[in-house]
Amino acid sequence: MTFPWGNTRPFNSLADQNKQKYGSRIQKVSINAGFTCPNRDGTIARGGCTFCNNSGFSPSYCNDGESITSQIEKGIKFLLHRYKRAKIFVAYFQSFSNTYDSIEVLKTRYEEALSHPLISGITIGTRPDCIDKAKLDYIASLAQEKIISIEFGVETCNDKTLIKINRGHTFQQSVAAIKMSAGRNIHTGIHLIIGLPGEDKNELLRQSRIISDLPINSVKFHQLQIVKDTAMAREYSEFPERFSLFEPDEYVTLACDYLENLRPDIAIERFAGEVPPDYNIVQSWKGLRSDMIMKMIETEFNKRGSWQGKNYSP
């Protein structure tokens, strides 16, 4: 069976979409460009999100003590060793909130990355409360010649959960940022965490229908991981009963249920995330990597005779 996204895979893979569009997969070169966040510097709060230890989520070559160009050079060398056939690279402004500064600062840092001869574009990770029309106009101007995407950290559609994790913004702010970004020739993606405290399967399936109504191009899923040296790790040590961490089989089942309700044209960038083992307080996945989880999801879909969007209705 061939699906609307043009192949026999039962979900709409962003990697496959990029191969069809650009003739090759796109490799992200992670960058720490020295930005911070409004809930770290005191503008909204201090301490950041309860789940966040940025060093646990960033590759070893990311170091804000080095120039963007130097990080790109090291990142490309690392990726070429790991992915021998890599051809297209984009600079991934990953660490913290990468639109949280003046347009003049953004121009300096983005354009340093874009000036590298092996960089074909940029992906900008940021918070939905750190964007405005002027910044999006500038980012859209870059998209006329480069591969440009923006990734909003939405994390959840539930405002009560956003308060619990000290996120510092509402879901309506996420909706407003996404709608502002739509229609500008900017690939608009979002990041969601599956398994936040208090969010059970029914709540997550409710959110899948909400996400389907947003004008987004892609979504990146990340299972909840309890990362050391975070407020969430301290909460987990004191109140483990507040957490219902999904085992791999449970997560795969939930992912398929979720995607059956998801709009079929939304591309899936990733199903799961990874932090180094020594950062992860709960070693429940026993070394399973994100590509293995993807294969398990594909197998479960094939077993069901199902696919992304099977139960979706506008």
PDB file of C-alpha atoms in Angstrom:
ATOM      1  CA  MET A   1       0.000   0.000   0.000  1.00  0.00           C
ATOM      2  CA  THR A   2       1.313   3.439  -0.942  1.00  0.00           C
ATOM      3  CA  PHE A   3       0.281   6.255   1.380  1.00  0.00           C
ATOM      4  CA  PRO A   4      -0.428   9.927   0.537  1.00  0.00           C
ATOM      5  CA  TRP A   5       3.129  10.875   1.527  1.00  0.00           C
ATOM      6  CA  GLY A   6       4.488   8.828  -1.384  1.00  0.00           C
ATOM      7  CA  ASN A   7       5.894   5.588   0.055  1.00  0.00           C
ATOM      8  CA  THR A   8       4.901   2.423   1.903  1.00  0.00           C
ATOM      9  CA  ARG A   9       6.026   3.519   5.363  1.00  0.00           C
ATOM     10  CA  PRO A  10       2.911   3.772   7.585  1.00  0.00           C
ATOM     11  CA  PHE A  11       3.800   7.211   8.916  1.00  0.00           C
ATOM     12  CA  ASN A  12       4.838  10.433   7.243  1.00  0.00           C
ATOM     13  CA  SER A  13       8.586  10.607   7.861  1.00  0.00           C
ATOM     14  CA  LEU A  14      10.284  13.998   7.611  1.00  0.00           C
ATOM     15  CA  ALA A  15      13.547  12.270   6.644  1.00  0.00           C
ATOM     16  CA  ASP A  16      11.798  10.586   3.711  1.00  0.00           C
ATOM     17  CA  GLN A  17      10.135  13.876   2.791  1.00  0.00           C
ATOM     18  CA  ASN A  18      13.509  15.621   2.696  1.00  0.00           C
ATOM     19  CA  LYS A  19      15.003  12.887   0.531  1.00  0.00           C
ATOM     20  CA  GLN A  20      12.173  13.319  -1.974  1.00  0.00           C
ATOM     21  CA  LYS A  21      12.500  17.115  -1.967  1.00  0.00           C
ATOM     22  CA  TYR A  22      16.286  17.568  -1.802  1.00  0.00           C
ATOM     23  CA  GLY A  23      17.612  14.222  -3.033  1.00  0.00           C
ATOM     24  CA  SER A  24      19.315  13.458   0.274  1.00  0.00           C
ATOM     25  CA  ARG A  25      18.658  13.381   3.986  1.00  0.00           C
ATOM     26  CA  ILE A  26      19.423  16.565   5.885  1.00  0.00           C
ATOM     27  CA  GLN A  27      21.928  16.412   8.742  1.00  0.00           C
ATOM     28  CA  LYS A  28      21.582  18.928  11.541  1.00  0.00           C
ATOM     29  CA  VAL A  29      24.777  20.390  12.967  1.00  0.00           C
ATOM     30  CA  SER A  30      23.901  21.459  16.506  1.00  0.00           C
ATOM     31  CA  ILE A  31      25.012  24.926  17.597  1.00  0.00           C
ATOM     32  CA  ASN A  32      25.233  26.618  20.981  1.00  0.00           C
ATOM     33  CA  ALA A  33      25.110  30.266  19.921  1.00  0.00           C
ATOM     34  CA  GLY A  34      25.196  31.734  23.425  1.00  0.00           C
ATOM     35  CA  PHE A  35      21.495  32.551  23.815  1.00  0.00           C
ATOM     36  CA  THR A  36      19.597  32.169  27.084  1.00  0.00           C
ATOM     37  CA  CYS A  37      15.899  31.917  28.070  1.00  0.00           C
ATOM     38  CA  PRO A  38      13.457  34.330  29.711  1.00  0.00           C
ATOM     39  CA  ASN A  39      12.689  31.808  32.440  1.00  0.00           C
ATOM     40  CA  ARG A  40      16.392  31.539  33.265  1.00  0.00           C
ATOM     41  CA  ASP A  41      17.487  35.176  33.289  1.00  0.00           C
ATOM     42  CA  GLY A  42      14.705  36.395  35.572  1.00  0.00           C
ATOM     43  CA  THR A  43      12.490  37.995  32.920  1.00  0.00           C
ATOM     44  CA  ILE A  44       9.842  35.331  33.607  1.00  0.00           C
ATOM     45  CA  ALA A  45      11.544  33.126  36.180  1.00  0.00           C
ATOM     46  CA  ARG A  46      14.864  31.588  37.151  1.00  0.00           C
ATOM     47  CA  GLY A  47      15.998  27.982  37.035  1.00  0.00           C
ATOM     48  CA  GLY A  48      14.428  27.109  33.690  1.00  0.00           C
ATOM     49  CA  CYS A  49      12.026  24.285  32.890  1.00  0.00           C
ATOM     50  CA  THR A  50      12.015  21.512  35.474  1.00  0.00           C
ATOM     51  CA  PHE A  51      13.091  18.885  32.900  1.00  0.00           C
ATOM     52  CA  CYS A  52      15.974  20.851  31.366  1.00  0.00           C
ATOM     53  CA  ASN A  53      19.664  20.169  31.696  1.00  0.00           C
ATOM     54  CA  ASN A  54      20.898  21.552  28.409  1.00  0.00           C
ATOM     55  CA  SER A  55      24.246  19.748  28.506  1.00  0.00           C
ATOM     56  CA  GLY A  56      22.396  16.414  28.534  1.00  0.00           C
ATOM     57  CA  PHE A  57      20.582  17.235  25.297  1.00  0.00           C
ATOM     58  CA  SER A  58      23.487  18.680  23.309  1.00  0.00           C
ATOM     59  CA  PRO A  59      26.286  16.928  21.399  1.00  0.00           C
ATOM     60  CA  SER A  60      29.785  17.131  22.862  1.00  0.00           C
ATOM     61  CA  TYR A  61      30.977  19.477  20.101  1.00  0.00           C
ATOM     62  CA  CYS A  62      28.500  22.194  21.151  1.00  0.00           C
ATOM     63  CA  ASN A  63      30.335  24.758  23.231  1.00  0.00           C
ATOM     64  CA  ASP A  64      29.314  28.386  23.490  1.00  0.00           C
ATOM     65  CA  GLY A  65      32.929  29.201  24.300  1.00  0.00           C
ATOM     66  CA  GLU A  66      33.759  28.517  20.660  1.00  0.00           C
ATOM     67  CA  SER A  67      32.677  30.416  17.594  1.00  0.00           C
ATOM     68  CA  ILE A  68      29.703  29.264  15.549  1.00  0.00           C
ATOM     69  CA  THR A  69      32.061  28.534  12.655  1.00  0.00           C
ATOM     70  CA  SER A  70      34.277  26.359  14.856  1.00  0.00           C
ATOM     71  CA  GLN A  71      31.277  24.408  16.148  1.00  0.00           C
ATOM     72  CA  ILE A  72      30.098  23.845  12.571  1.00  0.00           C
ATOM     73  CA  GLU A  73      33.513  22.532  11.540  1.00  0.00           C
ATOM     74  CA  LYS A  74      33.624  20.084  14.452  1.00  0.00           C
ATOM     75  CA  GLY A  75      29.996  19.081  13.965  1.00  0.00           C
ATOM     76  CA  ILE A  76      30.376  18.320  10.261  1.00  0.00           C
ATOM     77  CA  LYS A  77      33.504  16.259  10.961  1.00  0.00           C
ATOM     78  CA  PHE A  78      31.588  14.276  13.598  1.00  0.00           C
ATOM     79  CA  LEU A  79      28.571  13.730  11.342  1.00  0.00           C
ATOM     80  CA  LEU A  80      30.617  12.700   8.326  1.00  0.00           C
ATOM     81  CA  HIS A  81      32.269  10.037  10.471  1.00  0.00           C
ATOM     82  CA  ARG A  82      28.865   8.775  11.631  1.00  0.00           C
ATOM     83  CA  TYR A  83      26.896   9.238   8.396  1.00  0.00           C
ATOM     84  CA  LYS A  84      29.232   8.505   5.508  1.00  0.00           C
ATOM     85  CA  ARG A  85      26.764   9.575   2.818  1.00  0.00           C
ATOM     86  CA  ALA A  86      25.784  12.899   4.399  1.00  0.00           C
ATOM     87  CA  LYS A  87      25.564  15.630   1.771  1.00  0.00           C
ATOM     88  CA  ILE A  88      23.266  18.385   3.057  1.00  0.00           C
ATOM     89  CA  PHE A  89      23.936  20.132   6.359  1.00  0.00           C
ATOM     90  CA  VAL A  90      21.904  22.749   8.216  1.00  0.00           C
ATOM     91  CA  ALA A  91      23.035  24.565  11.336  1.00  0.00           C
ATOM     92  CA  TYR A  92      20.707  23.698  14.208  1.00  0.00           C
ATOM     93  CA  PHE A  93      20.506  26.532  16.712  1.00  0.00           C
ATOM     94  CA  GLN A  94      19.564  24.143  19.496  1.00  0.00           C
ATOM     95  CA  SER A  95      20.639  25.370  22.913  1.00  0.00           C
ATOM     96  CA  PHE A  96      18.132  27.477  24.852  1.00  0.00           C
ATOM     97  CA  SER A  97      15.920  30.062  23.028  1.00  0.00           C
ATOM     98  CA  ASN A  98      17.492  31.069  19.744  1.00  0.00           C
ATOM     99  CA  THR A  99      15.293  34.052  18.947  1.00  0.00           C
ATOM    100  CA  TYR A 100      15.681  35.591  22.397  1.00  0.00           C
ATOM    101  CA  ASP A 101      17.663  38.686  21.442  1.00  0.00           C
ATOM    102  CA  SER A 102      17.516  41.658  19.086  1.00  0.00           C
ATOM    103  CA  ILE A 103      17.210  41.186  15.333  1.00  0.00           C
ATOM    104  CA  GLU A 104      20.701  42.644  14.980  1.00  0.00           C
ATOM    105  CA  VAL A 105      22.146  39.869  17.172  1.00  0.00           C
ATOM    106  CA  LEU A 106      20.110  37.221  15.356  1.00  0.00           C
ATOM    107  CA  LYS A 107      21.405  38.449  11.995  1.00  0.00           C
ATOM    108  CA  THR A 108      25.018  38.290  13.148  1.00  0.00           C
ATOM    109  CA  ARG A 109      24.735  34.737  14.473  1.00  0.00           C
ATOM    110  CA  TYR A 110      22.479  33.238  11.806  1.00  0.00           C
ATOM    111  CA  GLU A 111      24.452  34.750   8.963  1.00  0.00           C
ATOM    112  CA  GLU A 112      27.754  33.519  10.362  1.00  0.00           C
ATOM    113  CA  ALA A 113      26.323  29.994  10.134  1.00  0.00           C
ATOM    114  CA  LEU A 114      24.878  30.567   6.660  1.00  0.00           C
ATOM    115  CA  SER A 115      28.197  31.889   5.378  1.00  0.00           C
ATOM    116  CA  HIS A 116      29.822  28.486   5.857  1.00  0.00           C
ATOM    117  CA  PRO A 117      30.222  26.842   2.426  1.00  0.00           C
ATOM    118  CA  LEU A 118      28.832  23.474   3.575  1.00  0.00           C
ATOM    119  CA  ILE A 119      25.760  24.881   5.349  1.00  0.00           C
ATOM    120  CA  SER A 120      22.562  24.922   3.267  1.00  0.00           C
ATOM    121  CA  GLY A 121      20.258  26.444   5.867  1.00  0.00           C
ATOM    122  CA  ILE A 122      19.379  26.778   9.535  1.00  0.00           C
ATOM    123  CA  THR A 123      16.897  25.318  11.989  1.00  0.00           C
ATOM    124  CA  ILE A 124      15.983  27.618  14.857  1.00  0.00           C
ATOM    125  CA  GLY A 125      14.865  26.113  18.151  1.00  0.00           C
ATOM    126  CA  THR A 126      12.997  28.584  20.335  1.00  0.00           C
ATOM    127  CA  ARG A 127      10.125  29.254  22.703  1.00  0.00           C
ATOM    128  CA  PRO A 128       6.768  30.492  21.397  1.00  0.00           C
ATOM    129  CA  ASP A 129       6.961  33.574  23.623  1.00  0.00           C
ATOM    130  CA  CYS A 130      10.279  34.642  22.065  1.00  0.00           C
ATOM    131  CA  ILE A 131       9.056  35.427  18.556  1.00  0.00           C
ATOM    132  CA  ASP A 132       7.369  38.375  16.882  1.00  0.00           C
ATOM    133  CA  LYS A 133       6.383  39.550  13.417  1.00  0.00           C
ATOM    134  CA  ALA A 134       9.608  41.468  12.764  1.00  0.00           C
ATOM    135  CA  LYS A 135      11.791  38.464  13.603  1.00  0.00           C
ATOM    136  CA  LEU A 136       9.637  36.179  11.466  1.00  0.00           C
ATOM    137  CA  ASP A 137       9.820  38.650   8.569  1.00  0.00           C
ATOM    138  CA  TYR A 138      13.612  38.505   8.766  1.00  0.00           C
ATOM    139  CA  ILE A 139      13.681  34.694   9.067  1.00  0.00           C
ATOM    140  CA  ALA A 140      11.285  34.451   6.086  1.00  0.00           C
ATOM    141  CA  SER A 141      13.653  36.597   4.019  1.00  0.00           C
ATOM    142  CA  LEU A 142      16.370  33.974   4.569  1.00  0.00           C
ATOM    143  CA  ALA A 143      13.996  31.260   3.327  1.00  0.00           C
ATOM    144  CA  GLN A 144      14.009  32.758  -0.163  1.00  0.00           C
ATOM    145  CA  GLU A 145      17.404  31.165  -0.820  1.00  0.00           C
ATOM    146  CA  LYS A 146      18.118  28.777   2.077  1.00  0.00           C
ATOM    147  CA  ILE A 147      16.504  25.811   3.854  1.00  0.00           C
ATOM    148  CA  ILE A 148      14.933  27.501   6.860  1.00  0.00           C
ATOM    149  CA  SER A 149      12.863  25.958   9.639  1.00  0.00           C
ATOM    150  CA  ILE A 150      11.733  27.021  13.069  1.00  0.00           C
ATOM    151  CA  GLU A 151      11.018  24.608  15.911  1.00  0.00           C
ATOM    152  CA  PHE A 152       8.774  25.795  18.725  1.00  0.00           C
ATOM    153  CA  GLY A 153       9.042  24.100  22.103  1.00  0.00           C
ATOM    154  CA  VAL A 154       5.348  23.552  22.761  1.00  0.00           C
ATOM    155  CA  GLU A 155       5.911  20.499  25.040  1.00  0.00           C
ATOM    156  CA  THR A 156       2.206  20.062  25.903  1.00  0.00           C
ATOM    157  CA  CYS A 157      -1.236  21.494  25.120  1.00  0.00           C
ATOM    158  CA  ASN A 158      -2.176  21.446  28.814  1.00  0.00           C
ATOM    159  CA  ASP A 159      -1.733  24.740  30.667  1.00  0.00           C
ATOM    160  CA  LYS A 160      -1.784  23.023  34.075  1.00  0.00           C
ATOM    161  CA  THR A 161       1.165  20.881  33.018  1.00  0.00           C
ATOM    162  CA  LEU A 162       3.009  23.918  31.629  1.00  0.00           C
ATOM    163  CA  ILE A 163       2.727  25.533  35.061  1.00  0.00           C
ATOM    164  CA  LYS A 164       3.944  22.359  36.806  1.00  0.00           C
ATOM    165  CA  ILE A 165       7.084  22.172  34.673  1.00  0.00           C
ATOM    166  CA  ASN A 166       7.824  25.896  35.074  1.00  0.00           C
ATOM    167  CA  ARG A 167       7.551  26.441  31.353  1.00  0.00           C
ATOM    168  CA  GLY A 168       6.579  30.096  31.705  1.00  0.00           C
ATOM    169  CA  HIS A 169       4.192  30.349  28.750  1.00  0.00           C
ATOM    170  CA  THR A 170       0.684  29.170  27.910  1.00  0.00           C
ATOM    171  CA  PHE A 171      -0.519  26.881  25.153  1.00  0.00           C
ATOM    172  CA  GLN A 172      -2.344  29.821  23.581  1.00  0.00           C
ATOM    173  CA  GLN A 173       1.006  31.558  23.198  1.00  0.00           C
ATOM    174  CA  SER A 174       2.192  28.475  21.299  1.00  0.00           C
ATOM    175  CA  VAL A 175      -0.874  28.631  19.052  1.00  0.00           C
ATOM    176  CA  ALA A 176      -0.311  32.342  18.391  1.00  0.00           C
ATOM    177  CA  ALA A 177       3.371  31.818  17.491  1.00  0.00           C
ATOM    178  CA  ILE A 178       2.587  28.910  15.173  1.00  0.00           C
ATOM    179  CA  LYS A 179      -0.134  30.850  13.371  1.00  0.00           C
ATOM    180  CA  MET A 180       2.183  33.853  13.026  1.00  0.00           C
ATOM    181  CA  SER A 181       4.857  31.622  11.486  1.00  0.00           C
ATOM    182  CA  ALA A 182       2.505  29.844   9.073  1.00  0.00           C
ATOM    183  CA  GLY A 183       2.335  30.951   5.451  1.00  0.00           C
ATOM    184  CA  ARG A 184       5.799  32.556   5.367  1.00  0.00           C
ATOM    185  CA  ASN A 185       7.666  29.787   3.505  1.00  0.00           C
ATOM    186  CA  ILE A 186       9.260  28.797   6.834  1.00  0.00           C
ATOM    187  CA  HIS A 187       9.050  25.125   7.726  1.00  0.00           C
ATOM    188  CA  THR A 188       7.244  25.226  11.082  1.00  0.00           C
ATOM    189  CA  GLY A 189       7.797  22.364  13.496  1.00  0.00           C
ATOM    190  CA  ILE A 190       6.961  21.762  17.134  1.00  0.00           C
ATOM    191  CA  HIS A 191       8.486  19.751  19.961  1.00  0.00           C
ATOM    192  CA  LEU A 192       6.312  17.704  22.344  1.00  0.00           C
ATOM    193  CA  ILE A 193       7.204  15.694  25.450  1.00  0.00           C
ATOM    194  CA  ILE A 194       5.244  12.480  25.953  1.00  0.00           C
ATOM    195  CA  GLY A 195       4.676  11.366  29.552  1.00  0.00           C
ATOM    196  CA  LEU A 196       4.853  14.589  31.551  1.00  0.00           C
ATOM    197  CA  PRO A 197       3.551  14.206  35.128  1.00  0.00           C
ATOM    198  CA  GLY A 198      -0.246  14.024  35.224  1.00  0.00           C
ATOM    199  CA  GLU A 199      -0.684  13.318  31.504  1.00  0.00           C
ATOM    200  CA  ASP A 200      -2.077   9.849  30.893  1.00  0.00           C
ATOM    201  CA  LYS A 201      -2.960   8.139  27.627  1.00  0.00           C
ATOM    202  CA  ASN A 202      -6.415   9.751  27.384  1.00  0.00           C
ATOM    203  CA  GLU A 203      -4.952  13.218  27.851  1.00  0.00           C
ATOM    204  CA  LEU A 204      -2.298  12.603  25.209  1.00  0.00           C
ATOM    205  CA  LEU A 205      -4.822  11.309  22.671  1.00  0.00           C
ATOM    206  CA  ARG A 206      -6.912  14.426  23.326  1.00  0.00           C
ATOM    207  CA  GLN A 207      -3.845  16.500  22.525  1.00  0.00           C
ATOM    208  CA  SER A 208      -3.247  14.642  19.250  1.00  0.00           C
ATOM    209  CA  ARG A 209      -6.503  16.062  17.929  1.00  0.00           C
ATOM    210  CA  ILE A 210      -5.574  19.571  19.107  1.00  0.00           C
ATOM    211  CA  ILE A 211      -2.183  19.372  17.390  1.00  0.00           C
ATOM    212  CA  SER A 212      -3.877  18.286  14.165  1.00  0.00           C
ATOM    213  CA  ASP A 213      -5.719  21.609  14.011  1.00  0.00           C
ATOM    214  CA  LEU A 214      -2.500  23.654  14.039  1.00  0.00           C
ATOM    215  CA  PRO A 215      -0.859  24.900  10.798  1.00  0.00           C
ATOM    216  CA  ILE A 216       2.384  22.978  11.370  1.00  0.00           C
ATOM    217  CA  ASN A 217       4.617  21.066   8.965  1.00  0.00           C
ATOM    218  CA  SER A 218       6.257  18.641  11.376  1.00  0.00           C
ATOM    219  CA  VAL A 219       6.407  17.381  14.951  1.00  0.00           C
ATOM    220  CA  LYS A 220       9.254  16.012  17.042  1.00  0.00           C
ATOM    221  CA  PHE A 221       8.302  13.714  19.926  1.00  0.00           C
ATOM    222  CA  HIS A 222      10.460  13.152  22.982  1.00  0.00           C
ATOM    223  CA  GLN A 223       9.614  10.619  25.677  1.00  0.00           C
ATOM    224  CA  LEU A 224       9.975  12.040  29.181  1.00  0.00           C
ATOM    225  CA  GLN A 225      13.433  11.330  30.561  1.00  0.00           C
ATOM    226  CA  ILE A 226      14.428  12.152  34.127  1.00  0.00           C
ATOM    227  CA  VAL A 227      17.720  13.953  33.635  1.00  0.00           C
ATOM    228  CA  LYS A 228      20.188  14.480  36.455  1.00  0.00           C
ATOM    229  CA  ASP A 229      20.740  17.898  38.015  1.00  0.00           C
ATOM    230  CA  THR A 230      17.222  19.088  37.187  1.00  0.00           C
ATOM    231  CA  ALA A 231      14.286  20.139  39.338  1.00  0.00           C
ATOM    232  CA  MET A 232      12.345  17.208  37.886  1.00  0.00           C
ATOM    233  CA  ALA A 233      15.035  14.760  39.030  1.00  0.00           C
ATOM    234  CA  ARG A 234      14.717  16.129  42.545  1.00  0.00           C
ATOM    235  CA  GLU A 235      10.925  15.844  42.380  1.00  0.00           C
ATOM    236  CA  TYR A 236      11.208  12.266  41.116  1.00  0.00           C
ATOM    237  CA  SER A 237      13.486  11.284  43.988  1.00  0.00           C
ATOM    238  CA  GLU A 238      10.983  12.648  46.521  1.00  0.00           C
ATOM    239  CA  PHE A 239       7.658  11.816  44.836  1.00  0.00           C
ATOM    240  CA  PRO A 240       8.128   8.974  42.310  1.00  0.00           C
ATOM    241  CA  GLU A 241       4.407   8.197  42.523  1.00  0.00           C
ATOM    242  CA  ARG A 242       3.695  11.381  40.553  1.00  0.00           C
ATOM    243  CA  PHE A 243       5.359   9.889  37.472  1.00  0.00           C
ATOM    244  CA  SER A 244       4.123   7.235  35.061  1.00  0.00           C
ATOM    245  CA  LEU A 245       7.068   6.651  32.762  1.00  0.00           C
ATOM    246  CA  PHE A 246       6.181   4.601  29.690  1.00  0.00           C
ATOM    247  CA  GLU A 247       8.018   1.345  29.072  1.00  0.00           C
ATOM    248  CA  PRO A 248       9.098   0.870  25.421  1.00  0.00           C
ATOM    249  CA  ASP A 249       6.180  -1.409  24.474  1.00  0.00           C
ATOM    250  CA  GLU A 250       3.690   0.955  26.109  1.00  0.00           C
ATOM    251  CA  TYR A 251       5.267   3.902  24.337  1.00  0.00           C
ATOM    252  CA  VAL A 252       5.100   2.196  20.947  1.00  0.00           C
ATOM    253  CA  THR A 253       1.407   1.358  21.451  1.00  0.00           C
ATOM    254  CA  LEU A 254       0.668   4.915  22.537  1.00  0.00           C
ATOM    255  CA  ALA A 255       2.615   6.382  19.602  1.00  0.00           C
ATOM    256  CA  CYS A 256       0.568   4.360  17.110  1.00  0.00           C
ATOM    257  CA  ASP A 257      -2.706   5.303  18.819  1.00  0.00           C
ATOM    258  CA  TYR A 258      -1.602   8.945  18.780  1.00  0.00           C
ATOM    259  CA  LEU A 259      -0.592   8.931  15.113  1.00  0.00           C
ATOM    260  CA  GLU A 260      -3.804   7.238  14.011  1.00  0.00           C
ATOM    261  CA  ASN A 261      -5.534  10.454  15.150  1.00  0.00           C
ATOM    262  CA  LEU A 262      -2.904  12.830  13.753  1.00  0.00           C
ATOM    263  CA  ARG A 263      -3.364  14.788  10.524  1.00  0.00           C
ATOM    264  CA  PRO A 264      -1.584  12.740   7.839  1.00  0.00           C
ATOM    265  CA  ASP A 265       0.325  15.602   6.197  1.00  0.00           C
ATOM    266  CA  ILE A 266       2.179  16.417   9.433  1.00  0.00           C
ATOM    267  CA  ALA A 267       5.672  14.964   9.044  1.00  0.00           C
ATOM    268  CA  ILE A 268       7.270  13.109  11.944  1.00  0.00           C
ATOM    269  CA  GLU A 269      10.826  14.231  12.595  1.00  0.00           C
ATOM    270  CA  ARG A 270      11.521  11.977  15.562  1.00  0.00           C
ATOM    271  CA  PHE A 271       9.656   9.579  17.834  1.00  0.00           C
ATOM    272  CA  ALA A 272      12.033   9.538  20.792  1.00  0.00           C
ATOM    273  CA  GLY A 273      15.017  11.357  22.212  1.00  0.00           C
ATOM    274  CA  GLU A 274      18.271  10.272  23.769  1.00  0.00           C
ATOM    275  CA  VAL A 275      20.473  11.628  26.533  1.00  0.00           C
ATOM    276  CA  PRO A 276      23.816  10.110  27.523  1.00  0.00           C
ATOM    277  CA  PRO A 277      23.261   7.165  29.934  1.00  0.00           C
ATOM    278  CA  ASP A 278      25.040   8.902  32.803  1.00  0.00           C
ATOM    279  CA  TYR A 279      22.541  11.781  32.576  1.00  0.00           C
ATOM    280  CA  ASN A 280      19.418   9.595  32.652  1.00  0.00           C
ATOM    281  CA  ILE A 281      18.229   8.893  36.203  1.00  0.00           C
ATOM    282  CA  VAL A 282      15.782   6.163  35.122  1.00  0.00           C
ATOM    283  CA  GLN A 283      17.346   3.569  32.798  1.00  0.00           C
ATOM    284  CA  SER A 284      14.041   1.976  31.783  1.00  0.00           C
ATOM    285  CA  TRP A 285      14.694   1.680  28.035  1.00  0.00           C
ATOM    286  CA  LYS A 286      17.825  -0.497  28.403  1.00  0.00           C
ATOM    287  CA  GLY A 287      19.820   1.109  25.620  1.00  0.00           C
ATOM    288  CA  LEU A 288      17.034   1.265  23.023  1.00  0.00           C
ATOM    289  CA  ARG A 289      17.867   4.044  20.608  1.00  0.00           C
ATOM    290  CA  SER A 290      15.439   6.283  18.747  1.00  0.00           C
ATOM    291  CA  ASP A 291      15.883   4.447  15.427  1.00  0.00           C
ATOM    292  CA  MET A 292      14.960   1.160  17.150  1.00  0.00           C
ATOM    293  CA  ILE A 293      11.793   2.722  18.555  1.00  0.00           C
ATOM    294  CA  MET A 294      10.910   3.950  15.063  1.00  0.00           C
ATOM    295  CA  LYS A 295      11.249   0.415  13.699  1.00  0.00           C
ATOM    296  CA  MET A 296       9.089  -0.933  16.543  1.00  0.00           C
ATOM    297  CA  ILE A 297       6.402   1.648  15.712  1.00  0.00           C
ATOM    298  CA  GLU A 298       6.523   0.707  12.040  1.00  0.00           C
ATOM    299  CA  THR A 299       6.191  -2.975  12.963  1.00  0.00           C
ATOM    300  CA  GLU A 300       3.218  -2.258  15.235  1.00  0.00           C
ATOM    301  CA  PHE A 301       1.481  -0.252  12.513  1.00  0.00           C
ATOM    302  CA  ASN A 302       1.994  -3.073  10.015  1.00  0.00           C
ATOM    303  CA  LYS A 303       0.697  -5.585  12.548  1.00  0.00           C
ATOM    304  CA  ARG A 304      -2.461  -3.494  12.986  1.00  0.00           C
ATOM    305  CA  GLY A 305      -2.870  -2.842   9.276  1.00  0.00           C
ATOM    306  CA  SER A 306      -2.961   0.818  10.234  1.00  0.00           C
ATOM    307  CA  TRP A 307      -1.242   4.113   9.474  1.00  0.00           C
ATOM    308  CA  GLN A 308      -0.905   7.758  10.472  1.00  0.00           C
ATOM    309  CA  GLY A 309      -4.201   9.581  10.087  1.00  0.00           C
ATOM    310  CA  LYS A 310      -6.354   6.457   9.767  1.00  0.00           C
ATOM    311  CA  ASN A 311      -8.796   7.792  12.364  1.00  0.00           C
ATOM    312  CA  TYR A 312      -8.250  11.483  11.612  1.00  0.00           C
ATOM    313  CA  SER A 313     -11.211  13.602  10.610  1.00  0.00           C
ATOM    314  CA  PRO A 314     -11.044  17.391  10.103  1.00  0.00           C
TER     315      PRO A 314
END
